[in-house]
Amino acid sequence: MTRKQLKVMNLLLVLLLLWNPIVLWQYYQSMVIAFLLPITIVSIGLAISRVRSLRLKVWAFNLAAIASILFHAEVIFTMVYAYKEIPNLYELHGKYYFNKPYLDQQFNDPEFVTRYKTNCQGYRVDDLSSQNQKIEKCDWLFIGDSYTQGAQVEYNQLFSSLIYKDFPDKVIVNAGISGAGLYDELNYFKDKGKKLSPKVVFLQIGAFNDFMNIREHQPSLQDYIMEWSALYRYFEYNIANSDELPLGRWTEPFFPNKEDNIDNNIFFKQTSDYKEADKRAFKESISEFKKEVESIGGKLVLIFIPSKEQISPELLKEVLDEYNISKEEIDLSIPNKLCQSVANALRVELYDLTTEFRQSNSF
């Protein structure tokens, strides 16, 4: 064997060590990945070894080595420190997130203990339902963010489940996803919701975050890494994401500085071009939602859920004092009026729950 052939052989052995088929099989539980990936890497390495450019060879080897280090760090974290893993309930579908199928996750939080189980389509189901059972059609489809999703309560405590007790003849599906905005929900409906042929689509709107940053989600590299890497999620949630909540709770749409309130706080009277663009986008998204629902013969109904500050004078005062906002600078009825005006213009039914929440004996 010549010296050149020996170098090539050593390089291929190093590449196989960096991308060990046994480790790949252990992690992915797939023989295809375990053999195809190393063969691909070795083939590329063999081809590059014949190129004269030393710079290209160095770059290629370094990239393979760095990728291997990151991969093995991921393997070690998921196998040795599995108890620290941040559960990933969602998968990216282009411009929106949705539940992963076949989830069976137990949440043990200091504030709640729940079981989160989904079927083969990613829809949440109760403990007795088979995960292989597919939902073909529904009468009523509830779409919204975390208020609709209700991950902090058991399936039978979801408001959509409670409604089913009064309407047992209806097939009701809950498609709530934490953090979803209006365009995320619209893109979900175009992609998945339509297939259920719902007769009525209930779209939940919250004063908390549905009146700001209204635009389509454009997936980034970070989104894909967050979905794939448990180690990255751990660092993102526990180290990189060091934002402190001044009041120990989320207070959107209220913000500590005036500029953010002018641009994003729907309750803040002073406005800006940015906020006015969001108001137009709000109407446009609801209008497009209505067209999509009616295109399959369905009916769109809006549900407005108020913020805590709209319900509790004590929590409102707490926020205003902390962020140095005067009562004269805000109008808590602005989102309600905007919702009603859009509903009237589009001839869409609206359930504004603000009064009912205020009158409820249970906060």
mmCIF file of C-alpha atoms in Angstrom:
data_model
loop_
_atom_site.group_PDB
_atom_site.id
_atom_site.type_symbol
_atom_site.label_atom_id
_atom_site.label_comp_id
_atom_site.label_asym_id
_atom_site.label_seq_id
_atom_site.Cartn_x
_atom_site.Cartn_y
_atom_site.Cartn_z
ATOM 1 C CA MET A 1 0.000 0.000 0.000
ATOM 2 C CA THR A 2 1.424 3.340 -1.024
ATOM 3 C CA ARG A 3 1.747 6.276 1.350
ATOM 4 C CA LYS A 4 -1.086 8.108 -0.460
ATOM 5 C CA GLN A 5 -3.397 5.113 -0.183
ATOM 6 C CA LEU A 6 -2.552 4.803 3.509
ATOM 7 C CA LYS A 7 -3.523 8.450 4.100
ATOM 8 C CA VAL A 8 -6.832 7.911 2.338
ATOM 9 C CA MET A 9 -7.485 4.765 4.368
ATOM 10 C CA ASN A 10 -6.716 6.577 7.628
ATOM 11 C CA LEU A 11 -9.032 9.409 6.630
ATOM 12 C CA LEU A 12 -11.888 6.998 5.898
ATOM 13 C CA LEU A 13 -11.344 5.202 9.210
ATOM 14 C CA VAL A 14 -11.436 8.526 11.072
ATOM 15 C CA LEU A 15 -14.665 9.474 9.292
ATOM 16 C CA LEU A 16 -16.217 6.134 10.263
ATOM 17 C CA LEU A 17 -15.130 6.742 13.845
ATOM 18 C CA LEU A 18 -16.686 10.217 13.808
ATOM 19 C CA TRP A 19 -19.912 8.821 12.360
ATOM 20 C CA ASN A 20 -20.114 5.378 13.931
ATOM 21 C CA PRO A 21 -22.965 3.264 12.474
ATOM 22 C CA ILE A 22 -23.580 1.633 15.867
ATOM 23 C CA VAL A 23 -24.096 4.988 17.610
ATOM 24 C CA LEU A 24 -26.374 6.159 14.775
ATOM 25 C CA TRP A 25 -28.446 2.990 15.060
ATOM 26 C CA GLN A 26 -28.707 3.341 18.842
ATOM 27 C CA TYR A 27 -29.928 6.922 18.540
ATOM 28 C CA TYR A 28 -32.229 6.757 15.507
ATOM 29 C CA GLN A 29 -33.255 3.091 15.756
ATOM 30 C CA SER A 30 -33.041 2.971 11.964
ATOM 31 C CA MET A 31 -30.756 0.638 10.016
ATOM 32 C CA VAL A 32 -31.207 2.826 6.921
ATOM 33 C CA ILE A 33 -29.804 5.925 8.650
ATOM 34 C CA ALA A 34 -27.153 3.882 10.482
ATOM 35 C CA PHE A 35 -25.592 2.692 7.221
ATOM 36 C CA LEU A 36 -26.643 5.238 4.629
ATOM 37 C CA LEU A 37 -25.285 8.296 6.485
ATOM 38 C CA PRO A 38 -21.761 6.903 7.107
ATOM 39 C CA ILE A 39 -21.565 5.572 3.544
ATOM 40 C CA THR A 40 -22.553 9.019 2.237
ATOM 41 C CA ILE A 41 -19.981 10.784 4.433
ATOM 42 C CA VAL A 42 -17.214 8.334 3.515
ATOM 43 C CA SER A 43 -18.066 8.654 -0.188
ATOM 44 C CA ILE A 44 -17.902 12.444 0.011
ATOM 45 C CA GLY A 45 -14.641 12.190 1.962
ATOM 46 C CA LEU A 46 -13.168 9.865 -0.649
ATOM 47 C CA ALA A 47 -14.152 12.249 -3.445
ATOM 48 C CA ILE A 48 -12.703 15.297 -1.622
ATOM 49 C CA SER A 49 -9.469 13.420 -0.860
ATOM 50 C CA ARG A 50 -8.797 13.319 -4.586
ATOM 51 C CA VAL A 51 -9.174 17.089 -4.943
ATOM 52 C CA ARG A 52 -5.960 19.103 -4.986
ATOM 53 C CA SER A 53 -7.287 22.004 -2.906
ATOM 54 C CA LEU A 54 -5.907 21.672 0.645
ATOM 55 C CA ARG A 55 -8.265 24.379 1.894
ATOM 56 C CA LEU A 56 -11.300 22.400 0.726
ATOM 57 C CA LYS A 57 -10.001 19.249 2.413
ATOM 58 C CA VAL A 58 -9.419 21.081 5.714
ATOM 59 C CA TRP A 59 -12.841 22.733 5.648
ATOM 60 C CA ALA A 60 -14.609 19.463 4.800
ATOM 61 C CA PHE A 61 -12.872 17.529 7.567
ATOM 62 C CA ASN A 62 -13.471 20.240 10.158
ATOM 63 C CA LEU A 63 -17.163 20.428 9.281
ATOM 64 C CA ALA A 64 -17.493 16.646 9.580
ATOM 65 C CA ALA A 65 -15.682 16.711 12.935
ATOM 66 C CA ILE A 66 -17.742 19.611 14.358
ATOM 67 C CA ALA A 67 -20.988 18.010 13.210
ATOM 68 C CA SER A 68 -19.899 14.762 14.867
ATOM 69 C CA ILE A 69 -19.140 16.524 18.160
ATOM 70 C CA LEU A 70 -22.557 18.198 18.149
ATOM 71 C CA PHE A 71 -24.272 14.924 17.294
ATOM 72 C CA HIS A 72 -22.528 12.996 20.074
ATOM 73 C CA ALA A 73 -23.300 15.773 22.554
ATOM 74 C CA GLU A 74 -26.958 15.361 21.595
ATOM 75 C CA VAL A 75 -26.725 11.580 22.037
ATOM 76 C CA ILE A 76 -25.095 11.883 25.465
ATOM 77 C CA PHE A 77 -27.633 14.461 26.637
ATOM 78 C CA THR A 78 -30.698 12.460 25.542
ATOM 79 C CA MET A 79 -29.392 9.162 26.927
ATOM 80 C CA VAL A 80 -27.656 10.256 30.137
ATOM 81 C CA TYR A 81 -29.591 13.397 31.058
ATOM 82 C CA ALA A 82 -33.028 12.445 29.747
ATOM 83 C CA TYR A 83 -34.619 13.753 32.959
ATOM 84 C CA LYS A 84 -33.523 17.283 31.989
ATOM 85 C CA GLU A 85 -35.028 17.141 28.517
ATOM 86 C CA ILE A 86 -37.609 19.813 27.639
ATOM 87 C CA PRO A 87 -40.552 17.973 26.032
ATOM 88 C CA ASN A 88 -41.210 18.951 22.443
ATOM 89 C CA LEU A 89 -44.930 18.589 21.792
ATOM 90 C CA TYR A 90 -44.969 20.213 18.382
ATOM 91 C CA GLU A 91 -43.655 19.731 14.884
ATOM 92 C CA LEU A 92 -43.223 22.387 12.229
ATOM 93 C CA HIS A 93 -45.573 22.286 9.253
ATOM 94 C CA GLY A 94 -44.133 25.051 7.104
ATOM 95 C CA LYS A 95 -45.780 28.210 8.410
ATOM 96 C CA TYR A 96 -47.380 26.790 11.557
ATOM 97 C CA TYR A 97 -46.785 24.354 14.404
ATOM 98 C CA PHE A 98 -49.049 21.500 15.388
ATOM 99 C CA ASN A 99 -49.052 18.667 17.919
ATOM 100 C CA LYS A 100 -46.873 15.694 17.209
ATOM 101 C CA PRO A 101 -48.843 12.490 16.592
ATOM 102 C CA TYR A 102 -48.819 9.653 19.142
ATOM 103 C CA LEU A 103 -47.833 11.840 22.082
ATOM 104 C CA ASP A 104 -48.334 10.433 25.569
ATOM 105 C CA GLN A 105 -46.717 12.979 27.860
ATOM 106 C CA GLN A 106 -47.120 13.441 31.587
ATOM 107 C CA PHE A 107 -46.656 17.009 32.866
ATOM 108 C CA ASN A 108 -45.536 17.308 36.486
ATOM 109 C CA ASP A 109 -45.384 21.030 37.144
ATOM 110 C CA PRO A 110 -45.530 22.691 40.585
ATOM 111 C CA GLU A 111 -48.833 24.281 39.481
ATOM 112 C CA PHE A 112 -50.472 21.347 37.666
ATOM 113 C CA VAL A 113 -50.250 17.653 36.797
ATOM 114 C CA THR A 114 -51.777 16.582 33.491
ATOM 115 C CA ARG A 115 -51.519 13.900 30.855
ATOM 116 C CA TYR A 116 -51.215 15.045 27.240
ATOM 117 C CA LYS A 117 -52.149 12.378 24.701
ATOM 118 C CA THR A 118 -52.634 12.781 20.931
ATOM 119 C CA ASN A 119 -53.880 10.494 18.188
ATOM 120 C CA CYS A 120 -52.203 9.632 14.883
ATOM 121 C CA GLN A 121 -53.168 13.075 13.481
ATOM 122 C CA GLY A 122 -51.888 15.086 16.439
ATOM 123 C CA TYR A 123 -55.302 15.876 17.929
ATOM 124 C CA ARG A 124 -55.564 15.605 21.694
ATOM 125 C CA VAL A 125 -57.643 12.649 22.900
ATOM 126 C CA ASP A 126 -58.740 11.261 26.261
ATOM 127 C CA ASP A 127 -57.083 8.396 28.120
ATOM 128 C CA LEU A 128 -59.517 5.770 26.838
ATOM 129 C CA SER A 129 -59.262 6.656 23.136
ATOM 130 C CA SER A 130 -57.002 4.684 20.831
ATOM 131 C CA GLN A 131 -54.179 6.751 19.377
ATOM 132 C CA ASN A 132 -54.649 4.934 16.071
ATOM 133 C CA GLN A 133 -58.239 6.115 15.765
ATOM 134 C CA LYS A 134 -58.423 8.787 13.063
ATOM 135 C CA ILE A 135 -60.911 11.666 13.121
ATOM 136 C CA GLU A 136 -62.437 11.898 9.653
ATOM 137 C CA LYS A 137 -65.071 14.612 10.166
ATOM 138 C CA CYS A 138 -66.358 16.895 12.891
ATOM 139 C CA ASP A 139 -69.316 19.170 13.554
ATOM 140 C CA TRP A 140 -67.526 21.823 15.583
ATOM 141 C CA LEU A 141 -63.828 22.724 15.330
ATOM 142 C CA PHE A 142 -62.244 24.924 18.010
ATOM 143 C CA ILE A 143 -59.096 26.786 16.936
ATOM 144 C CA GLY A 144 -56.992 29.023 19.160
ATOM 145 C CA ASP A 145 -53.829 29.410 21.200
ATOM 146 C CA SER A 146 -52.935 28.097 24.663
ATOM 147 C CA TYR A 147 -56.312 29.140 26.079
ATOM 148 C CA THR A 148 -57.974 26.678 23.719
ATOM 149 C CA GLN A 149 -55.230 24.049 23.942
ATOM 150 C CA GLY A 150 -55.440 23.887 27.739
ATOM 151 C CA ALA A 151 -52.298 21.788 28.242
ATOM 152 C CA GLN A 152 -52.431 22.619 31.972
ATOM 153 C CA VAL A 153 -55.717 20.757 32.502
ATOM 154 C CA GLU A 154 -56.855 17.190 31.868
ATOM 155 C CA TYR A 155 -58.710 16.430 28.646
ATOM 156 C CA ASN A 156 -62.100 16.233 30.369
ATOM 157 C CA GLN A 157 -61.577 19.736 31.798
ATOM 158 C CA LEU A 158 -61.017 21.456 28.434
ATOM 159 C CA PHE A 159 -63.822 23.907 27.637
ATOM 160 C CA SER A 160 -64.420 22.027 24.388
ATOM 161 C CA SER A 161 -64.865 18.801 26.428
ATOM 162 C CA LEU A 162 -67.227 20.539 28.854
ATOM 163 C CA ILE A 163 -69.276 21.829 25.915
ATOM 164 C CA TYR A 164 -69.518 18.255 24.595
ATOM 165 C CA LYS A 165 -71.364 17.273 27.784
ATOM 166 C CA ASP A 166 -74.163 19.653 26.761
ATOM 167 C CA PHE A 167 -74.022 18.657 23.074
ATOM 168 C CA PRO A 168 -73.265 14.895 23.050
ATOM 169 C CA ASP A 169 -74.638 14.577 19.512
ATOM 170 C CA LYS A 170 -71.807 16.753 18.144
ATOM 171 C CA VAL A 171 -68.343 15.618 17.112
ATOM 172 C CA ILE A 172 -66.113 18.304 18.659
ATOM 173 C CA VAL A 173 -62.397 18.704 17.914
ATOM 174 C CA ASN A 174 -59.954 20.925 19.803
ATOM 175 C CA ALA A 175 -57.105 22.248 17.616
ATOM 176 C CA GLY A 176 -55.615 24.766 20.044
ATOM 177 C CA ILE A 177 -51.835 25.255 19.948
ATOM 178 C CA SER A 178 -49.818 27.261 22.457
ATOM 179 C CA GLY A 179 -48.368 30.462 21.012
ATOM 180 C CA ALA A 180 -50.340 30.266 17.760
ATOM 181 C CA GLY A 181 -51.206 33.576 16.118
ATOM 182 C CA LEU A 182 -54.047 34.295 13.712
ATOM 183 C CA TYR A 183 -52.054 33.419 10.591
ATOM 184 C CA ASP A 184 -50.663 30.261 12.221
ATOM 185 C CA GLU A 185 -54.253 29.203 12.908
ATOM 186 C CA LEU A 186 -55.340 30.174 9.396
ATOM 187 C CA ASN A 187 -52.551 28.128 7.818
ATOM 188 C CA TYR A 188 -53.451 25.179 10.049
ATOM 189 C CA PHE A 189 -57.039 25.381 8.860
ATOM 190 C CA LYS A 190 -56.026 25.533 5.202
ATOM 191 C CA ASP A 191 -53.760 22.519 5.630
ATOM 192 C CA LYS A 192 -55.495 20.272 8.155
ATOM 193 C CA GLY A 193 -58.698 21.807 9.491
ATOM 194 C CA LYS A 194 -60.485 21.784 6.142
ATOM 195 C CA LYS A 195 -60.079 18.031 5.885
ATOM 196 C CA LEU A 196 -62.423 17.594 8.858
ATOM 197 C CA SER A 197 -65.258 19.416 7.013
ATOM 198 C CA PRO A 198 -66.470 21.219 10.158
ATOM 199 C CA LYS A 199 -69.916 22.772 10.075
ATOM 200 C CA VAL A 200 -68.882 25.455 12.552
ATOM 201 C CA VAL A 201 -65.379 26.771 13.233
ATOM 202 C CA PHE A 202 -64.949 28.577 16.556
ATOM 203 C CA LEU A 203 -61.938 30.880 16.395
ATOM 204 C CA GLN A 204 -60.713 31.967 19.842
ATOM 205 C CA ILE A 205 -59.238 35.465 20.005
ATOM 206 C CA GLY A 206 -57.354 36.695 23.064
ATOM 207 C CA ALA A 207 -56.612 40.261 24.155
ATOM 208 C CA PHE A 208 -53.312 38.853 25.438
ATOM 209 C CA ASN A 209 -51.513 38.570 22.083
ATOM 210 C CA ASP A 210 -53.873 38.376 19.086
ATOM 211 C CA PHE A 211 -53.704 42.089 18.307
ATOM 212 C CA MET A 212 -49.953 42.478 17.847
ATOM 213 C CA ASN A 213 -47.338 41.176 15.399
ATOM 214 C CA ILE A 214 -50.039 39.820 13.101
ATOM 215 C CA ARG A 215 -48.117 38.230 10.260
ATOM 216 C CA GLU A 216 -47.274 34.841 8.818
ATOM 217 C CA HIS A 217 -44.591 32.851 10.557
ATOM 218 C CA GLN A 218 -41.554 32.331 8.366
ATOM 219 C CA PRO A 219 -39.626 29.300 9.664
ATOM 220 C CA SER A 220 -35.966 29.919 10.462
ATOM 221 C CA LEU A 221 -33.000 27.629 10.989
ATOM 222 C CA GLN A 222 -33.498 28.101 14.727
ATOM 223 C CA ASP A 223 -37.033 26.676 14.441
ATOM 224 C CA TYR A 224 -35.734 23.487 12.868
ATOM 225 C CA ILE A 225 -32.871 23.127 15.376
ATOM 226 C CA MET A 226 -35.301 23.705 18.249
ATOM 227 C CA GLU A 227 -37.539 20.944 16.905
ATOM 228 C CA TRP A 228 -34.705 18.463 16.321
ATOM 229 C CA SER A 229 -32.315 19.047 19.216
ATOM 230 C CA ALA A 230 -33.206 18.322 22.849
ATOM 231 C CA LEU A 231 -29.845 19.766 23.927
ATOM 232 C CA TYR A 232 -30.534 23.046 22.113
ATOM 233 C CA ARG A 233 -34.002 23.265 23.709
ATOM 234 C CA TYR A 234 -32.420 22.807 27.133
ATOM 235 C CA PHE A 235 -29.930 25.629 26.589
ATOM 236 C CA GLU A 236 -32.568 27.879 25.028
ATOM 237 C CA TYR A 237 -35.051 27.463 27.879
ATOM 238 C CA ASN A 238 -32.624 27.384 30.798
ATOM 239 C CA ILE A 239 -29.623 29.496 29.772
ATOM 240 C CA ALA A 240 -30.147 31.627 26.666
ATOM 241 C CA ASN A 241 -33.705 32.611 27.559
ATOM 242 C CA SER A 242 -33.000 34.588 30.726
ATOM 243 C CA ASP A 243 -35.898 37.040 30.454
ATOM 244 C CA GLU A 244 -37.318 37.878 33.854
ATOM 245 C CA LEU A 245 -40.980 38.584 34.417
ATOM 246 C CA PRO A 246 -41.219 41.756 36.537
ATOM 247 C CA LEU A 247 -44.490 40.622 38.105
ATOM 248 C CA GLY A 248 -43.734 36.909 38.073
ATOM 249 C CA ARG A 249 -46.293 36.390 35.310
ATOM 250 C CA TRP A 250 -46.862 37.245 31.665
ATOM 251 C CA THR A 251 -48.480 40.649 31.285
ATOM 252 C CA GLU A 252 -48.900 41.049 27.527
ATOM 253 C CA PRO A 253 -50.054 43.246 25.909
ATOM 254 C CA PHE A 254 -48.646 45.528 28.638
ATOM 255 C CA PHE A 255 -44.925 46.286 28.387
ATOM 256 C CA PRO A 256 -42.408 48.059 30.661
ATOM 257 C CA ASN A 257 -41.476 50.769 28.138
ATOM 258 C CA LYS A 258 -43.692 53.282 26.393
ATOM 259 C CA GLU A 259 -42.461 52.565 22.848
ATOM 260 C CA ASP A 260 -43.561 48.913 23.063
ATOM 261 C CA ASN A 261 -46.923 49.964 24.482
ATOM 262 C CA ILE A 262 -47.464 52.434 21.651
ATOM 263 C CA ASP A 263 -46.599 49.820 19.012
ATOM 264 C CA ASN A 264 -48.031 46.633 20.546
ATOM 265 C CA ASN A 265 -50.407 47.311 23.433
ATOM 266 C CA ILE A 266 -53.944 47.264 22.047
ATOM 267 C CA PHE A 267 -55.197 48.873 25.290
ATOM 268 C CA PHE A 268 -52.827 51.828 24.936
ATOM 269 C CA LYS A 269 -54.646 54.816 23.407
ATOM 270 C CA GLN A 270 -51.587 56.322 21.748
ATOM 271 C CA THR A 271 -51.016 54.544 18.462
ATOM 272 C CA SER A 272 -48.417 54.225 15.721
ATOM 273 C CA ASP A 273 -48.192 53.089 12.105
ATOM 274 C CA TYR A 274 -47.037 49.714 13.394
ATOM 275 C CA LYS A 275 -50.129 49.262 15.586
ATOM 276 C CA GLU A 276 -52.491 50.501 12.869
ATOM 277 C CA ALA A 277 -50.968 47.975 10.449
ATOM 278 C CA ASP A 278 -51.722 45.237 12.989
ATOM 279 C CA LYS A 279 -55.328 46.408 13.223
ATOM 280 C CA ARG A 280 -55.688 46.151 9.446
ATOM 281 C CA ALA A 281 -53.997 42.756 9.460
ATOM 282 C CA PHE A 282 -56.441 41.622 12.151
ATOM 283 C CA LYS A 283 -59.421 42.356 9.923
ATOM 284 C CA GLU A 284 -57.716 40.880 6.851
ATOM 285 C CA SER A 285 -56.888 37.618 8.631
ATOM 286 C CA ILE A 286 -60.439 37.223 9.975
ATOM 287 C CA SER A 287 -61.820 37.992 6.509
ATOM 288 C CA GLU A 288 -59.592 35.335 4.936
ATOM 289 C CA PHE A 289 -60.571 32.904 7.673
ATOM 290 C CA LYS A 290 -64.248 33.466 6.876
ATOM 291 C CA LYS A 291 -63.673 32.818 3.163
ATOM 292 C CA GLU A 292 -61.786 29.599 3.853
ATOM 293 C CA VAL A 293 -64.451 28.302 6.243
ATOM 294 C CA GLU A 294 -67.320 29.202 3.926
ATOM 295 C CA SER A 295 -65.531 27.592 0.963
ATOM 296 C CA ILE A 296 -66.328 24.197 2.531
ATOM 297 C CA GLY A 297 -69.860 25.175 3.528
ATOM 298 C CA GLY A 298 -69.003 25.992 7.143
ATOM 299 C CA LYS A 299 -69.725 28.910 9.449
ATOM 300 C CA LEU A 300 -67.130 30.993 11.318
ATOM 301 C CA VAL A 301 -67.830 32.083 14.899
ATOM 302 C CA LEU A 302 -65.488 34.297 16.939
ATOM 303 C CA ILE A 303 -64.874 33.877 20.672
ATOM 304 C CA PHE A 304 -63.212 36.789 22.487
ATOM 305 C CA ILE A 305 -61.389 35.932 25.726
ATOM 306 C CA PRO A 306 -60.392 38.980 27.807
ATOM 307 C CA SER A 307 -57.064 39.455 29.544
ATOM 308 C CA LYS A 308 -56.702 39.188 33.313
ATOM 309 C CA GLU A 309 -56.356 42.961 33.519
ATOM 310 C CA GLN A 310 -59.771 43.417 31.914
ATOM 311 C CA ILE A 311 -61.321 41.256 34.623
ATOM 312 C CA SER A 312 -59.409 42.087 37.785
ATOM 313 C CA PRO A 313 -59.004 45.716 38.960
ATOM 314 C CA GLU A 314 -56.280 44.506 41.346
ATOM 315 C CA LEU A 315 -54.181 42.909 38.573
ATOM 316 C CA LEU A 316 -54.702 45.956 36.369
ATOM 317 C CA LYS A 317 -53.465 48.297 39.101
ATOM 318 C CA GLU A 318 -50.483 46.008 39.680
ATOM 319 C CA VAL A 319 -49.443 46.249 36.022
ATOM 320 C CA LEU A 320 -50.034 49.998 35.733
ATOM 321 C CA ASP A 321 -48.016 50.702 38.875
ATOM 322 C CA GLU A 322 -45.124 48.435 37.855
ATOM 323 C CA TYR A 323 -44.885 49.850 34.314
ATOM 324 C CA ASN A 324 -45.666 53.463 35.295
ATOM 325 C CA ILE A 325 -48.778 53.696 33.088
ATOM 326 C CA SER A 326 -51.657 55.978 34.021
ATOM 327 C CA LYS A 327 -55.304 54.968 33.641
ATOM 328 C CA GLU A 328 -55.811 57.911 31.302
ATOM 329 C CA GLU A 329 -53.386 56.322 28.813
ATOM 330 C CA ILE A 330 -55.414 53.153 28.356
ATOM 331 C CA ASP A 331 -58.862 52.057 27.206
ATOM 332 C CA LEU A 332 -59.671 48.432 28.069
ATOM 333 C CA SER A 333 -62.566 48.317 25.616
ATOM 334 C CA ILE A 334 -60.495 48.896 22.455
ATOM 335 C CA PRO A 335 -59.990 45.198 21.497
ATOM 336 C CA ASN A 336 -63.642 44.415 22.238
ATOM 337 C CA LYS A 337 -64.793 47.264 19.997
ATOM 338 C CA LEU A 338 -62.363 46.265 17.235
ATOM 339 C CA CYS A 339 -63.548 42.669 17.399
ATOM 340 C CA GLN A 340 -67.178 43.738 17.260
ATOM 341 C CA SER A 341 -66.639 46.132 14.349
ATOM 342 C CA VAL A 342 -64.847 43.428 12.346
ATOM 343 C CA ALA A 343 -67.570 40.913 13.181
ATOM 344 C CA ASN A 344 -70.260 43.363 12.086
ATOM 345 C CA ALA A 345 -68.466 44.273 8.854
ATOM 346 C CA LEU A 346 -67.936 40.619 7.926
ATOM 347 C CA ARG A 347 -71.308 39.474 9.293
ATOM 348 C CA VAL A 348 -69.669 37.004 11.631
ATOM 349 C CA GLU A 349 -71.120 35.940 14.968
ATOM 350 C CA LEU A 350 -69.083 37.012 18.005
ATOM 351 C CA TYR A 351 -69.167 35.749 21.582
ATOM 352 C CA ASP A 352 -67.470 38.390 23.753
ATOM 353 C CA LEU A 353 -66.954 36.688 27.126
ATOM 354 C CA THR A 354 -65.711 39.785 28.993
ATOM 355 C CA THR A 355 -68.961 40.437 30.857
ATOM 356 C CA GLU A 356 -69.412 36.761 31.749
ATOM 357 C CA PHE A 357 -65.850 36.552 33.064
ATOM 358 C CA ARG A 358 -66.334 39.666 35.173
ATOM 359 C CA GLN A 359 -69.572 38.313 36.655
ATOM 360 C CA SER A 360 -68.170 34.868 37.389
ATOM 361 C CA ASN A 361 -67.850 33.899 41.041
ATOM 362 C CA SER A 362 -64.668 31.971 40.246
ATOM 363 C CA PHE A 363 -61.688 33.965 38.917
#
